[in-house]
Short mmCIF file of C-alpha atoms and ligand atoms in Angstrom, two decimals:
data_model
loop_
_atom_site.label_atom_id
_atom_site.label_comp_id
_atom_site.label_asym_id
_atom_site.label_seq_id
_atom_site.Cartn_x
_atom_site.Cartn_y
_atom_site.Cartn_z
CA MET A 9 2.29 -3.04 -4.09
CA SER A 10 -0.01 -5.84 -3.91
CA ASN A 11 -3.14 -6.78 -2.42
CA LEU A 12 -2.42 -10.30 -1.05
CA ASN A 13 -6.05 -10.61 0.41
CA LYS A 14 -7.48 -11.35 -2.98
CA ILE A 15 -4.81 -14.18 -3.70
CA LYS A 16 -6.17 -17.50 -2.84
CA ARG A 17 -4.14 -18.34 0.44
CA ARG A 18 -5.00 -21.12 2.54
CA VAL A 19 -3.20 -23.02 5.33
CA VAL A 20 -2.98 -27.05 5.76
CA THR A 21 -3.35 -27.15 9.53
CA ASN A 22 -2.17 -30.70 11.07
CA ALA A 23 -1.60 -31.89 14.74
CA GLU A 24 2.12 -30.92 14.34
CA ASN A 25 1.43 -27.64 13.25
CA LYS A 26 -1.41 -26.14 14.48
CA SER A 27 0.14 -24.66 17.84
CA PHE A 28 2.38 -22.59 15.46
CA TRP A 29 -0.78 -21.68 13.24
CA LYS A 30 -2.53 -20.51 16.65
CA ALA A 31 0.26 -18.45 17.77
CA ALA A 32 0.30 -16.61 14.53
CA GLY A 33 -3.31 -15.92 15.12
CA GLN A 34 -2.64 -14.11 18.16
CA GLY A 35 0.42 -12.26 16.35
CA GLN A 36 3.20 -14.42 17.30
CA LEU A 37 5.93 -15.53 14.80
CA MET A 38 7.37 -18.62 16.23
CA VAL A 39 10.28 -21.07 15.38
CA GLY A 40 11.02 -24.68 16.25
CA PHE A 41 12.89 -24.86 19.33
CA CYS A 42 14.76 -27.95 21.06
CA ASN A 43 15.38 -28.55 24.64
CA ALA A 44 17.83 -31.11 24.26
CA CYS A 45 20.55 -29.06 21.92
CA GLY A 46 19.19 -25.67 22.60
CA GLN A 47 19.14 -24.98 18.51
CA ASN A 48 16.03 -23.12 16.83
CA HIS A 49 14.89 -24.83 13.51
CA TYR A 50 12.21 -24.14 10.77
CA TYR A 51 9.55 -25.33 9.72
CA PRO A 52 8.62 -26.41 13.16
CA ARG A 53 9.00 -30.19 13.80
CA SER A 54 8.07 -32.53 16.69
CA MET A 55 11.61 -34.55 16.42
CA CYS A 56 14.53 -31.71 16.23
CA PRO A 57 16.36 -32.25 12.83
CA ILE A 58 19.50 -31.87 14.27
CA CYS A 59 19.73 -33.72 17.26
CA TYR A 60 16.75 -36.17 16.69
CA SER A 61 15.23 -35.29 20.36
CA THR A 62 11.60 -35.35 20.76
CA ASP A 63 11.72 -32.53 23.56
CA THR A 64 10.91 -30.09 21.09
CA GLY A 65 8.58 -27.17 21.37
CA LEU A 66 7.88 -23.35 20.00
CA LYS A 67 9.81 -20.35 20.82
CA GLU A 68 8.59 -17.18 20.24
CA THR A 69 10.75 -14.86 17.77
CA SER A 70 11.17 -10.88 17.50
CA GLY A 71 9.74 -10.98 14.30
CA LEU A 72 12.49 -9.14 13.19
CA GLY A 73 14.95 -9.90 10.29
CA GLN A 74 16.42 -9.40 6.95
CA ILE A 75 15.71 -10.23 3.33
CA TYR A 76 17.97 -13.31 2.36
CA SER A 77 16.46 -13.37 -1.15
CA PHE A 78 13.35 -12.32 -3.05
CA ALA A 79 11.70 -12.32 -6.23
CA VAL A 80 8.65 -10.55 -7.77
CA THR A 81 6.27 -12.93 -9.38
CA ARG A 82 5.22 -10.57 -12.25
CA GLN A 83 3.31 -13.87 -14.07
CA ALA A 84 0.72 -13.40 -11.27
CA ASP A 85 -2.19 -10.87 -11.25
CA PRO A 86 -1.75 -9.17 -9.35
CA PRO A 87 1.95 -9.66 -8.69
CA TYR A 88 3.39 -10.74 -5.18
CA ILE A 89 6.93 -11.12 -4.05
CA ILE A 90 7.81 -14.40 -2.62
CA ALA A 91 11.07 -14.11 -0.30
CA TYR A 92 13.27 -16.05 2.35
CA VAL A 93 13.84 -13.74 5.48
CA THR A 94 16.64 -14.76 7.43
CA LEU A 95 15.35 -13.91 11.50
CA ASP A 96 17.25 -12.61 14.27
CA GLU A 97 16.95 -15.90 15.67
CA GLY A 98 19.07 -17.53 13.21
CA VAL A 99 16.69 -19.66 11.00
CA THR A 100 15.51 -18.50 7.27
CA MET A 101 11.64 -18.73 6.41
CA LEU A 102 9.83 -18.62 3.20
CA THR A 103 7.79 -15.63 3.21
CA ASN A 104 6.14 -12.66 1.09
CA ILE A 105 7.13 -9.15 1.07
CA VAL A 106 3.91 -6.72 1.59
CA ASP A 107 3.21 -3.05 2.03
CA CYS A 108 6.38 -1.94 0.13
CA ASP A 109 8.06 -0.71 -3.24
CA ALA A 110 9.25 -3.76 -5.12
CA GLY A 111 11.50 -1.50 -6.95
CA ALA A 112 13.29 -0.30 -3.73
CA LEU A 113 13.16 -3.59 -2.05
CA CYS A 114 17.16 -5.11 -1.43
CA ILE A 115 18.98 -8.02 -0.06
CA GLY A 116 19.70 -7.37 3.36
CA GLN A 117 16.95 -4.87 4.17
CA ARG A 118 15.67 -5.26 7.59
CA VAL A 119 11.89 -6.57 7.72
CA ARG A 120 9.22 -7.16 10.36
CA VAL A 121 6.82 -9.52 10.53
CA HIS A 122 3.34 -8.40 9.18
CA PHE A 123 0.47 -10.80 9.70
CA VAL A 124 -2.08 -10.88 6.56
CA GLU A 125 -5.35 -12.79 7.31
CA ALA A 126 -5.67 -15.73 4.90
CA GLU A 127 -8.94 -16.75 3.16
CA ASP A 128 -9.46 -19.52 6.06
CA GLY A 129 -9.10 -16.72 8.92
CA CYS A 130 -5.48 -18.18 9.68
CA ALA A 131 -2.84 -15.45 10.20
CA ILE A 132 -0.03 -15.89 7.78
CA PRO A 133 2.85 -14.26 8.69
CA MET A 134 4.59 -11.97 6.02
CA PHE A 135 6.92 -9.29 6.10
CA THR A 136 6.97 -5.40 5.60
CA PRO A 137 10.33 -3.28 5.20
CA LEU A 138 11.25 -1.41 8.62
CA MET B 3 31.26 -51.85 -4.53
CA SER B 4 32.27 -49.58 -7.22
CA ILE B 5 29.91 -49.59 -10.94
CA ARG B 6 32.72 -48.41 -12.96
CA GLY B 7 32.69 -50.52 -16.01
CA LYS B 8 30.37 -52.55 -14.74
CA ALA B 9 26.97 -51.60 -16.79
CA PHE B 10 26.51 -50.11 -20.41
CA ILE B 11 23.60 -48.22 -21.91
CA ALA B 12 22.78 -49.92 -24.92
CA GLY B 13 19.79 -48.45 -26.04
CA ILE B 14 18.52 -44.94 -26.28
CA TYR B 15 15.16 -43.52 -27.48
CA GLU B 16 14.01 -39.97 -27.69
CA HIS B 17 10.30 -39.45 -28.24
CA PRO B 18 9.89 -37.27 -31.17
CA CYS B 19 6.55 -35.84 -30.38
CA ARG B 20 6.56 -32.61 -28.46
CA GLY B 21 2.49 -32.63 -28.05
CA ALA B 22 0.67 -35.95 -27.25
CA ALA B 23 -3.02 -35.01 -27.36
CA ASP B 24 -4.03 -38.19 -29.07
CA LYS B 25 -1.79 -40.77 -26.98
CA THR B 26 -2.25 -41.89 -22.99
CA LEU B 27 0.73 -41.58 -20.79
CA ALA B 28 0.70 -45.75 -20.65
CA GLN B 29 0.93 -45.65 -24.51
CA LEU B 30 3.70 -43.10 -24.40
CA HIS B 31 5.88 -45.35 -22.20
CA ALA B 32 5.10 -48.49 -24.42
CA GLU B 33 6.25 -46.66 -27.78
CA ILE B 34 9.32 -45.44 -25.90
CA ALA B 35 9.85 -49.12 -24.51
CA LYS B 36 9.97 -50.50 -27.92
CA ALA B 37 12.28 -48.23 -29.47
CA ALA B 38 14.78 -48.04 -27.14
CA LEU B 39 15.06 -51.45 -26.93
CA ALA B 40 14.88 -51.93 -30.49
CA ASP B 41 17.98 -49.17 -30.52
CA ALA B 42 19.70 -51.75 -28.38
CA GLY B 43 19.08 -54.38 -30.54
CA LEU B 44 16.93 -56.15 -27.83
CA SER B 45 13.09 -56.61 -27.47
CA MET B 46 10.56 -56.80 -24.68
CA GLY B 47 11.38 -60.41 -23.80
CA ASP B 48 15.01 -59.63 -22.80
CA VAL B 49 14.06 -57.48 -20.21
CA ASP B 50 14.56 -58.35 -16.75
CA ALA B 51 14.47 -55.23 -14.59
CA TYR B 52 11.99 -52.20 -15.27
CA PHE B 53 12.66 -48.55 -13.76
CA CYS B 54 10.26 -46.01 -13.83
CA ALA B 55 9.51 -42.85 -11.74
CA GLY B 56 6.56 -40.68 -10.57
CA ASP B 57 5.69 -39.68 -14.09
CA ALA B 58 4.40 -43.50 -14.44
CA PRO B 59 0.48 -44.04 -13.83
CA GLY B 60 -0.64 -45.93 -11.09
CA LEU B 61 2.06 -47.69 -8.83
CA GLY B 62 4.50 -47.79 -11.55
CA PRO B 63 6.26 -50.50 -12.31
CA LEU B 64 3.16 -53.05 -11.26
CA ASN B 65 0.81 -50.85 -13.50
CA MET B 66 3.18 -50.86 -16.53
CA ILE B 67 5.01 -54.05 -16.54
CA GLU B 68 1.51 -55.55 -16.56
CA TYR B 69 0.38 -52.68 -19.82
CA LEU B 70 4.04 -53.42 -21.58
CA GLY B 71 3.50 -57.45 -21.40
CA LEU B 72 7.05 -57.94 -19.35
CA GLN B 73 7.09 -61.35 -18.67
CA ASN B 74 11.00 -61.93 -17.23
CA VAL B 75 11.37 -59.01 -14.83
CA ARG B 76 13.36 -60.03 -11.53
CA HIS B 77 14.01 -56.38 -10.45
CA MET B 78 11.94 -53.06 -10.24
CA ASP B 79 12.83 -49.33 -8.99
CA SER B 80 10.39 -46.83 -8.71
CA THR B 81 12.94 -44.02 -7.47
CA GLU B 82 11.34 -40.98 -7.41
CA THR B 83 13.70 -37.83 -7.48
CA GLY B 84 11.82 -35.69 -9.79
CA GLY B 85 13.39 -34.78 -13.35
CA SER B 86 16.57 -36.55 -11.99
CA SER B 87 15.05 -39.70 -11.42
CA TYR B 88 16.36 -41.42 -14.65
CA LEU B 89 19.94 -40.59 -13.86
CA VAL B 90 19.52 -42.13 -10.32
CA HIS B 91 18.07 -44.99 -11.93
CA VAL B 92 21.29 -45.60 -14.51
CA ASN B 93 23.02 -45.53 -11.08
CA HIS B 94 20.79 -48.51 -9.69
CA ALA B 95 20.34 -50.32 -12.76
CA ALA B 96 24.32 -50.39 -12.73
CA GLN B 97 24.53 -51.21 -9.04
CA ALA B 98 21.76 -54.03 -9.40
CA ILE B 99 23.79 -55.30 -12.29
CA ALA B 100 26.85 -55.03 -10.63
CA ALA B 101 25.56 -57.38 -7.77
CA GLY B 102 24.04 -59.76 -10.20
CA HIS B 103 20.33 -59.02 -9.86
CA CYS B 104 19.42 -58.73 -13.52
CA ASN B 105 21.12 -58.07 -17.04
CA ILE B 106 18.75 -55.86 -19.21
CA ALA B 107 17.34 -52.85 -17.21
CA LEU B 108 14.83 -51.22 -19.05
CA ILE B 109 14.24 -47.15 -18.09
CA THR B 110 11.23 -44.98 -19.66
CA LEU B 111 10.03 -41.48 -18.76
CA ALA B 112 6.51 -40.08 -20.24
CA GLY B 113 4.47 -37.21 -19.73
CA ARG B 114 2.33 -35.40 -21.41
CA PRO B 115 1.59 -31.90 -19.59
CA LEU B 116 0.43 -29.66 -22.17
CA ALA B 117 -2.45 -32.38 -23.12
CA ASP B 118 -3.25 -32.63 -19.53
CA ALA B 119 -3.99 -28.95 -19.50
CA LYS B 120 -5.91 -28.96 -22.53
CA GLU B 121 -8.29 -31.50 -21.16
CA GLY B 122 -8.50 -29.86 -17.69
CA LYS B 123 -6.59 -31.90 -15.79
CA SER B 124 -4.38 -30.93 -12.89
CA GLY B 125 -0.74 -30.85 -14.11
CA ARG B 126 1.25 -29.81 -10.88
CA PHE B 127 1.06 -32.47 -8.27
CA HIS B 128 0.81 -30.91 -5.05
CA ASN B 129 0.98 -33.35 -2.04
CA THR B 130 -0.35 -31.38 1.15
CA GLU B 131 0.48 -33.87 3.64
CA ALA B 132 4.39 -33.04 2.92
CA PRO B 133 5.28 -31.45 5.95
CA ASP B 134 6.82 -28.32 4.38
CA PHE B 135 3.39 -27.69 2.55
CA PRO B 136 1.93 -25.26 5.05
CA PHE B 137 5.04 -23.50 5.35
CA GLU B 138 5.17 -22.81 1.34
CA ALA B 139 2.11 -22.73 -0.49
CA PRO B 140 0.47 -19.96 1.61
CA PHE B 141 3.02 -17.64 0.08
CA GLY B 142 2.47 -18.30 -3.77
CA ALA B 143 5.72 -20.59 -4.07
CA ASN B 144 5.99 -21.88 -7.52
CA VAL B 145 8.71 -23.32 -9.70
CA ALA B 146 9.80 -20.26 -11.51
CA ASN B 147 9.75 -17.77 -8.22
CA MET B 148 11.88 -20.39 -6.37
CA TYR B 149 14.32 -20.70 -8.95
CA ALA B 150 14.69 -16.81 -9.39
CA MET B 151 15.67 -16.23 -5.94
CA CYS B 152 18.57 -18.55 -6.48
CA ALA B 153 19.30 -16.30 -9.29
CA LYS B 154 19.02 -13.38 -7.48
CA ARG B 155 21.13 -14.53 -4.36
CA HIS B 156 23.69 -15.43 -6.88
CA MET B 157 23.72 -11.99 -8.10
CA HIS B 158 23.91 -10.51 -4.67
CA GLU B 159 26.84 -12.65 -3.88
CA PHE B 160 28.93 -13.10 -6.98
CA GLY B 161 27.92 -10.00 -9.15
CA THR B 162 26.27 -12.53 -11.92
CA THR B 163 24.15 -10.42 -14.43
CA SER B 164 21.39 -11.44 -16.17
CA GLU B 165 23.18 -10.91 -19.70
CA GLN B 166 25.49 -13.88 -18.35
CA LEU B 167 22.35 -15.79 -17.56
CA ALA B 168 20.83 -15.40 -21.03
CA TRP B 169 24.05 -16.92 -22.55
CA ILE B 170 23.18 -20.15 -21.70
CA LYS B 171 19.92 -19.71 -23.31
CA VAL B 172 22.09 -18.55 -26.41
CA ALA B 173 23.87 -21.44 -26.38
CA ALA B 174 21.16 -23.88 -26.37
CA SER B 175 19.36 -22.08 -29.01
CA HIS B 176 22.45 -22.50 -31.06
CA HIS B 177 22.58 -26.20 -30.74
CA ALA B 178 18.77 -26.14 -30.99
CA GLN B 179 18.74 -25.04 -34.49
CA TYR B 180 20.14 -28.62 -35.77
CA ASN B 181 17.50 -30.58 -34.02
CA GLU B 182 14.24 -30.89 -36.31
CA ASN B 183 12.44 -32.16 -33.29
CA ALA B 184 13.38 -29.11 -31.09
CA ARG B 185 10.36 -27.23 -29.70
CA LEU B 186 12.42 -23.71 -30.58
CA ARG B 187 14.44 -24.02 -33.15
CA ASN B 188 15.22 -20.05 -33.82
CA ILE B 189 18.71 -18.70 -32.72
CA VAL B 190 17.85 -16.31 -29.97
CA THR B 191 20.19 -13.27 -29.08
CA VAL B 192 21.08 -12.19 -25.39
CA ASP B 193 18.87 -9.00 -26.06
CA GLU B 194 16.25 -11.32 -27.04
CA VAL B 195 16.59 -12.91 -24.03
CA LEU B 196 16.53 -10.02 -21.83
CA ALA B 197 13.32 -8.36 -24.05
CA SER B 198 11.45 -11.24 -23.36
CA PRO B 199 8.85 -10.72 -20.47
CA MET B 200 9.85 -11.04 -16.67
CA ILE B 201 8.42 -14.08 -15.14
CA ALA B 202 9.86 -14.01 -11.84
CA ASP B 203 12.56 -11.62 -11.48
CA PRO B 204 14.89 -11.72 -12.45
CA LEU B 205 14.08 -14.35 -14.51
CA HIS B 206 12.42 -13.66 -17.92
CA ARG B 207 10.40 -15.90 -20.27
CA LEU B 208 13.45 -17.36 -22.23
CA ASP B 209 15.48 -18.06 -19.12
CA CYS B 210 12.99 -20.61 -18.72
CA CYS B 211 12.69 -24.29 -20.23
CA VAL B 212 10.10 -25.42 -22.62
CA ILE B 213 6.86 -27.15 -21.63
CA THR B 214 6.57 -30.82 -23.63
CA ASP B 215 4.69 -33.73 -23.90
CA GLY B 216 6.80 -36.98 -24.93
CA GLY B 217 9.49 -38.99 -22.91
CA GLY B 218 12.39 -41.30 -23.31
CA GLY B 219 14.16 -44.40 -22.68
CA LEU B 220 17.19 -46.18 -21.81
CA VAL B 221 18.47 -49.78 -21.59
CA VAL B 222 21.55 -50.55 -19.33
CA VAL B 223 22.75 -53.75 -20.06
CA SER B 224 25.60 -56.13 -18.36
CA GLU B 225 29.00 -56.17 -19.99
CA ALA B 226 28.50 -59.43 -21.26
CA VAL B 227 25.46 -58.47 -22.51
CA ALA B 228 27.00 -55.36 -24.01
CA ARG B 229 29.79 -57.25 -26.18
CA GLY B 230 27.08 -59.46 -28.01
CA LEU B 231 25.28 -56.10 -29.44
CA ARG B 232 26.12 -54.61 -32.71
CA ARG B 233 25.84 -51.28 -31.34
CA PRO B 234 28.03 -48.49 -30.38
CA LEU B 235 28.80 -49.17 -26.31
CA VAL B 236 28.42 -46.53 -23.68
CA LYS B 237 30.24 -47.53 -20.38
CA VAL B 238 28.95 -46.30 -17.10
CA LEU B 239 32.01 -44.91 -15.68
CA GLY B 240 30.70 -43.36 -12.45
CA ALA B 241 27.68 -42.01 -10.86
CA GLY B 242 26.51 -39.85 -7.62
CA GLU B 243 23.24 -38.95 -6.07
CA ALA B 244 22.64 -36.26 -3.40
CA PRO B 245 19.54 -34.89 -1.58
CA LYS B 246 20.04 -31.01 -0.65
CA HIS B 247 17.23 -29.21 1.52
CA LEU B 248 16.81 -26.32 3.61
CA SER B 249 18.92 -27.95 6.54
CA ALA B 250 16.21 -26.71 9.27
CA GLY B 251 16.49 -23.20 8.27
CA ARG B 252 20.49 -22.72 7.50
CA VAL B 253 19.56 -21.94 4.18
CA ASP B 254 22.10 -21.44 1.14
CA LEU B 255 20.67 -21.03 -2.59
CA THR B 256 24.22 -20.13 -4.08
CA PHE B 257 24.81 -24.03 -4.63
CA SER B 258 23.09 -27.15 -5.58
CA GLY B 259 23.55 -31.09 -4.57
CA ALA B 260 25.79 -31.44 -7.60
CA ARG B 261 28.51 -30.39 -5.48
CA TRP B 262 28.35 -34.13 -3.79
CA SER B 263 26.81 -35.50 -6.37
CA GLY B 264 29.44 -34.51 -8.65
CA LEU B 265 32.12 -35.21 -6.59
CA LYS B 266 31.06 -39.12 -6.01
CA ALA B 267 30.59 -39.71 -9.43
CA PHE B 268 33.94 -38.04 -10.66
CA GLU B 269 35.90 -40.09 -7.92
CA GLU B 270 34.04 -43.39 -9.02
CA ALA B 271 35.03 -42.57 -12.76
CA GLY B 272 38.48 -41.84 -11.82
CA VAL B 273 38.46 -38.56 -13.60
CA THR B 274 37.97 -34.76 -12.91
CA ALA B 275 35.89 -31.99 -14.68
CA LYS B 276 39.05 -31.26 -17.03
CA ASP B 277 38.61 -34.69 -18.57
CA ILE B 278 34.91 -34.11 -19.51
CA LYS B 279 34.62 -33.32 -23.24
CA TYR B 280 30.70 -32.70 -23.50
CA ALA B 281 28.14 -32.23 -20.57
CA SER B 282 24.53 -32.44 -20.33
CA ILE B 283 23.32 -29.94 -17.53
CA TYR B 284 20.04 -29.97 -16.41
CA ASP B 285 18.31 -26.92 -17.37
CA SER B 286 14.98 -26.29 -16.06
CA PHE B 287 16.43 -22.54 -15.88
CA THR B 288 19.42 -20.52 -16.82
CA ILE B 289 20.21 -20.46 -13.22
CA THR B 290 20.22 -24.29 -12.53
CA VAL B 291 22.88 -24.35 -15.38
CA LEU B 292 25.07 -21.79 -14.11
CA GLU B 293 25.00 -23.25 -10.02
CA THR B 294 25.81 -26.83 -11.59
CA ILE B 295 28.47 -25.81 -13.68
CA GLU B 296 30.01 -24.44 -10.57
CA ASP B 297 29.12 -26.80 -8.20
CA LEU B 298 30.54 -29.66 -10.91
CA GLY B 299 34.19 -28.05 -10.49
CA PHE B 300 34.28 -26.63 -14.19
CA CYS B 301 35.24 -23.24 -12.77
CA GLU B 302 34.98 -21.72 -9.29
CA LYS B 303 32.08 -21.19 -7.14
CA GLY B 304 30.84 -17.43 -8.36
CA ALA B 305 32.66 -17.40 -11.64
CA GLY B 306 29.99 -19.40 -13.23
CA GLY B 307 28.60 -15.96 -15.12
CA ARG B 308 31.83 -15.03 -16.91
CA PHE B 309 32.37 -18.74 -17.81
CA VAL B 310 29.17 -19.32 -19.52
CA SER B 311 29.61 -16.07 -21.41
CA ASP B 312 30.43 -15.24 -24.87
CA GLY B 313 29.70 -18.84 -26.48
CA ASN B 314 31.70 -20.68 -23.86
CA LEU B 315 28.99 -23.60 -23.86
CA ILE B 316 28.53 -23.97 -27.80
CA SER B 317 29.98 -26.73 -29.51
CA GLY B 318 32.67 -26.01 -31.52
CA VAL B 319 33.23 -22.41 -30.24
CA GLY B 320 33.43 -22.71 -26.25
CA ARG B 321 35.34 -24.84 -23.66
CA LEU B 322 32.30 -26.73 -22.53
CA PRO B 323 29.96 -27.68 -25.12
CA PHE B 324 26.66 -28.63 -23.27
CA ASN B 325 23.04 -30.25 -24.30
CA THR B 326 23.81 -30.09 -27.71
CA ASP B 327 20.39 -31.51 -28.73
CA GLY B 328 19.13 -27.76 -27.61
CA GLY B 329 18.46 -28.96 -23.89
CA GLY B 330 15.26 -28.29 -22.03
CA LEU B 331 15.62 -24.74 -22.84
CA CYS B 332 14.95 -25.14 -26.50
CA ASN B 333 14.48 -28.86 -27.09
CA ASN B 334 12.32 -31.01 -25.13
CA HIS B 335 11.68 -31.20 -21.30
CA PRO B 336 8.95 -33.81 -21.42
CA GLY B 337 6.75 -34.31 -18.73
CA ASN B 338 8.53 -31.10 -16.59
CA ARG B 339 11.17 -34.00 -16.00
CA GLY B 340 14.66 -33.25 -17.95
CA GLY B 341 16.68 -35.79 -16.68
CA MET B 342 16.09 -38.45 -19.38
CA THR B 343 16.89 -36.08 -22.47
CA LYS B 344 19.98 -35.19 -20.77
CA VAL B 345 21.15 -38.69 -20.43
CA ILE B 346 19.87 -39.44 -23.83
CA GLU B 347 22.22 -36.67 -25.83
CA ALA B 348 25.22 -37.69 -23.52
CA VAL B 349 25.16 -40.91 -24.95
CA ARG B 350 24.95 -39.93 -28.41
CA GLN B 351 27.98 -37.85 -28.16
CA VAL B 352 29.66 -40.46 -26.84
CA ARG B 353 28.63 -42.89 -29.28
CA GLY B 354 29.42 -40.27 -32.03
CA GLU B 355 25.52 -39.74 -33.04
CA ALA B 356 24.86 -36.49 -32.43
CA HIS B 357 24.17 -34.23 -35.03
CA PRO B 358 27.17 -33.46 -37.18
CA ARG B 359 27.08 -29.82 -36.70
CA VAL B 360 27.16 -29.91 -32.54
CA GLN B 361 29.16 -33.31 -32.78
CA VAL B 362 32.42 -33.28 -29.87
CA PRO B 363 35.24 -34.56 -31.69
CA ASP B 364 36.78 -37.64 -29.98
CA CYS B 365 33.90 -37.63 -27.10
CA ASP B 366 35.39 -40.09 -25.08
CA ILE B 367 34.32 -38.84 -21.56
CA ALA B 368 31.06 -37.30 -21.01
CA LEU B 369 28.92 -35.91 -18.04
CA ALA B 370 25.07 -35.93 -17.42
CA HIS B 371 23.56 -33.84 -14.56
CA GLY B 372 20.23 -33.91 -13.50
CA THR B 373 18.36 -31.62 -10.78
CA GLY B 374 15.00 -32.86 -9.48
CA GLY B 375 12.55 -31.11 -7.21
CA LEU B 376 13.49 -27.39 -6.86
CA LEU B 377 16.90 -25.45 -6.76
CA GLY B 378 15.02 -22.93 -4.38
CA SER B 379 14.31 -25.69 -1.64
CA ARG B 380 14.58 -29.62 -1.72
CA MET B 381 16.17 -31.16 -4.59
CA GLY B 382 17.51 -34.49 -5.77
CA SER B 383 20.98 -34.25 -7.64
CA ALA B 384 22.42 -36.83 -9.83
CA THR B 385 25.92 -37.11 -11.93
CA LEU B 386 26.53 -39.79 -14.56
CA VAL B 387 30.17 -39.91 -16.04
CA LEU B 388 29.71 -41.86 -19.19
CA GLY B 389 32.88 -43.10 -21.59
CA HIS B 390 33.87 -44.55 -24.70
CA GLN B 391 33.89 -48.82 -24.38
CA ASP B 392 37.57 -48.46 -24.16
CA ALA B 393 37.48 -45.86 -21.25
ZN1 ZN C 6 18.02 -30.81 18.99
#
């Protein structure tokens, strides 16, 4: 319903998150993964927020999940949909839902990642209903 | 060490202005400091501890202690948890007093978001160095839509309705009609809330708090100082503070940190939710109130919608009189930070100095709760239980 390319969206990259955004540019949605405890985390960090090991890296996801919650931001022009999506890999991430009928969206709906190019060329992981 | 009974709130002041285009930020802090101390029967020279949060200019206490001309400060605290900071400050002041570090603590808040916007200053502070920033900002996360997602999920899990949320605003408006300084004084109906423009689905404009310039202050003192003042004394019975965050991606938007801060405050005070005669509940949005009421144990988790309906939060009508000044929803939310005014109205209630039309009879035990940051991501929750001097 909304043309997100018109909205200013920039990504602040840094030493800790650049590999996440590089993978996004190649069409891969990653989560943080800890080699010590074997658990996923989001957003990705150099130190595992569950067991505090620094033996961490990224793990590619299926790009599939379901909507945990969402809100149509109507005061924006054009309106856009912010959402939390729970990935099949078990972690929940903040995102947008795009290319959809806002009136038909519901919590629990299955969605797939859809990368949208930001102003600065970064690929931003958004989702669209299956 | 328990702080129960170790400290008293002796002075309060809520700045009457709601627009401060003609005043600087530091000037507002100064007017508030002087007036809060006067309310306690004290003066600037008596202050030996100063507390402020991120709203204060510069390095907070350093710039403000100089500007205010405070000469006897031996304890400083600039704890910043957003809008709940000032409840945390009361807790920390009580701890410092109990430990013998100080006797007379001054806490001030001021803000001028309306004036700043007119002057073209950026009102919102975005810290791009925050590690979460790159994973949230690109999606257009803002205050309203982050709270809206909490409301949406609460509706999904518990059947909460927009009508039920609207009752919270209706109750606040019934109280605000008696407050001559309130930003919004008109009584509104559930239908009027639902007919107001949708901001972020399912939150309407009237589900949101007001934006105001102004501020407020508190003076927290030791028992020895308190006994020498000719003011009604309000005892700090218990306090709790708790962070809540996204837990590495294990997200649950249906509860707030009040679940933990409330438990701690009640334990320390030796009371339960049933003993609370009046509650100031942080009301950045209607959903903030609803989740907090559940988390503090005023009703079961999920039953908040039914609890707040039919005027149950209106003083003289319902079981839990709340925000009798009109709250952030109608009265005042200075500097986008509602914690200070929550404490102030709770103190008025315990003193018996609330507006006669909203004063709770025999209000010996009251609660104030703050929610800083965002209900939809990371927040600092803080709860105070306050009581009459004999409580
Ligand atoms: Zn780990």
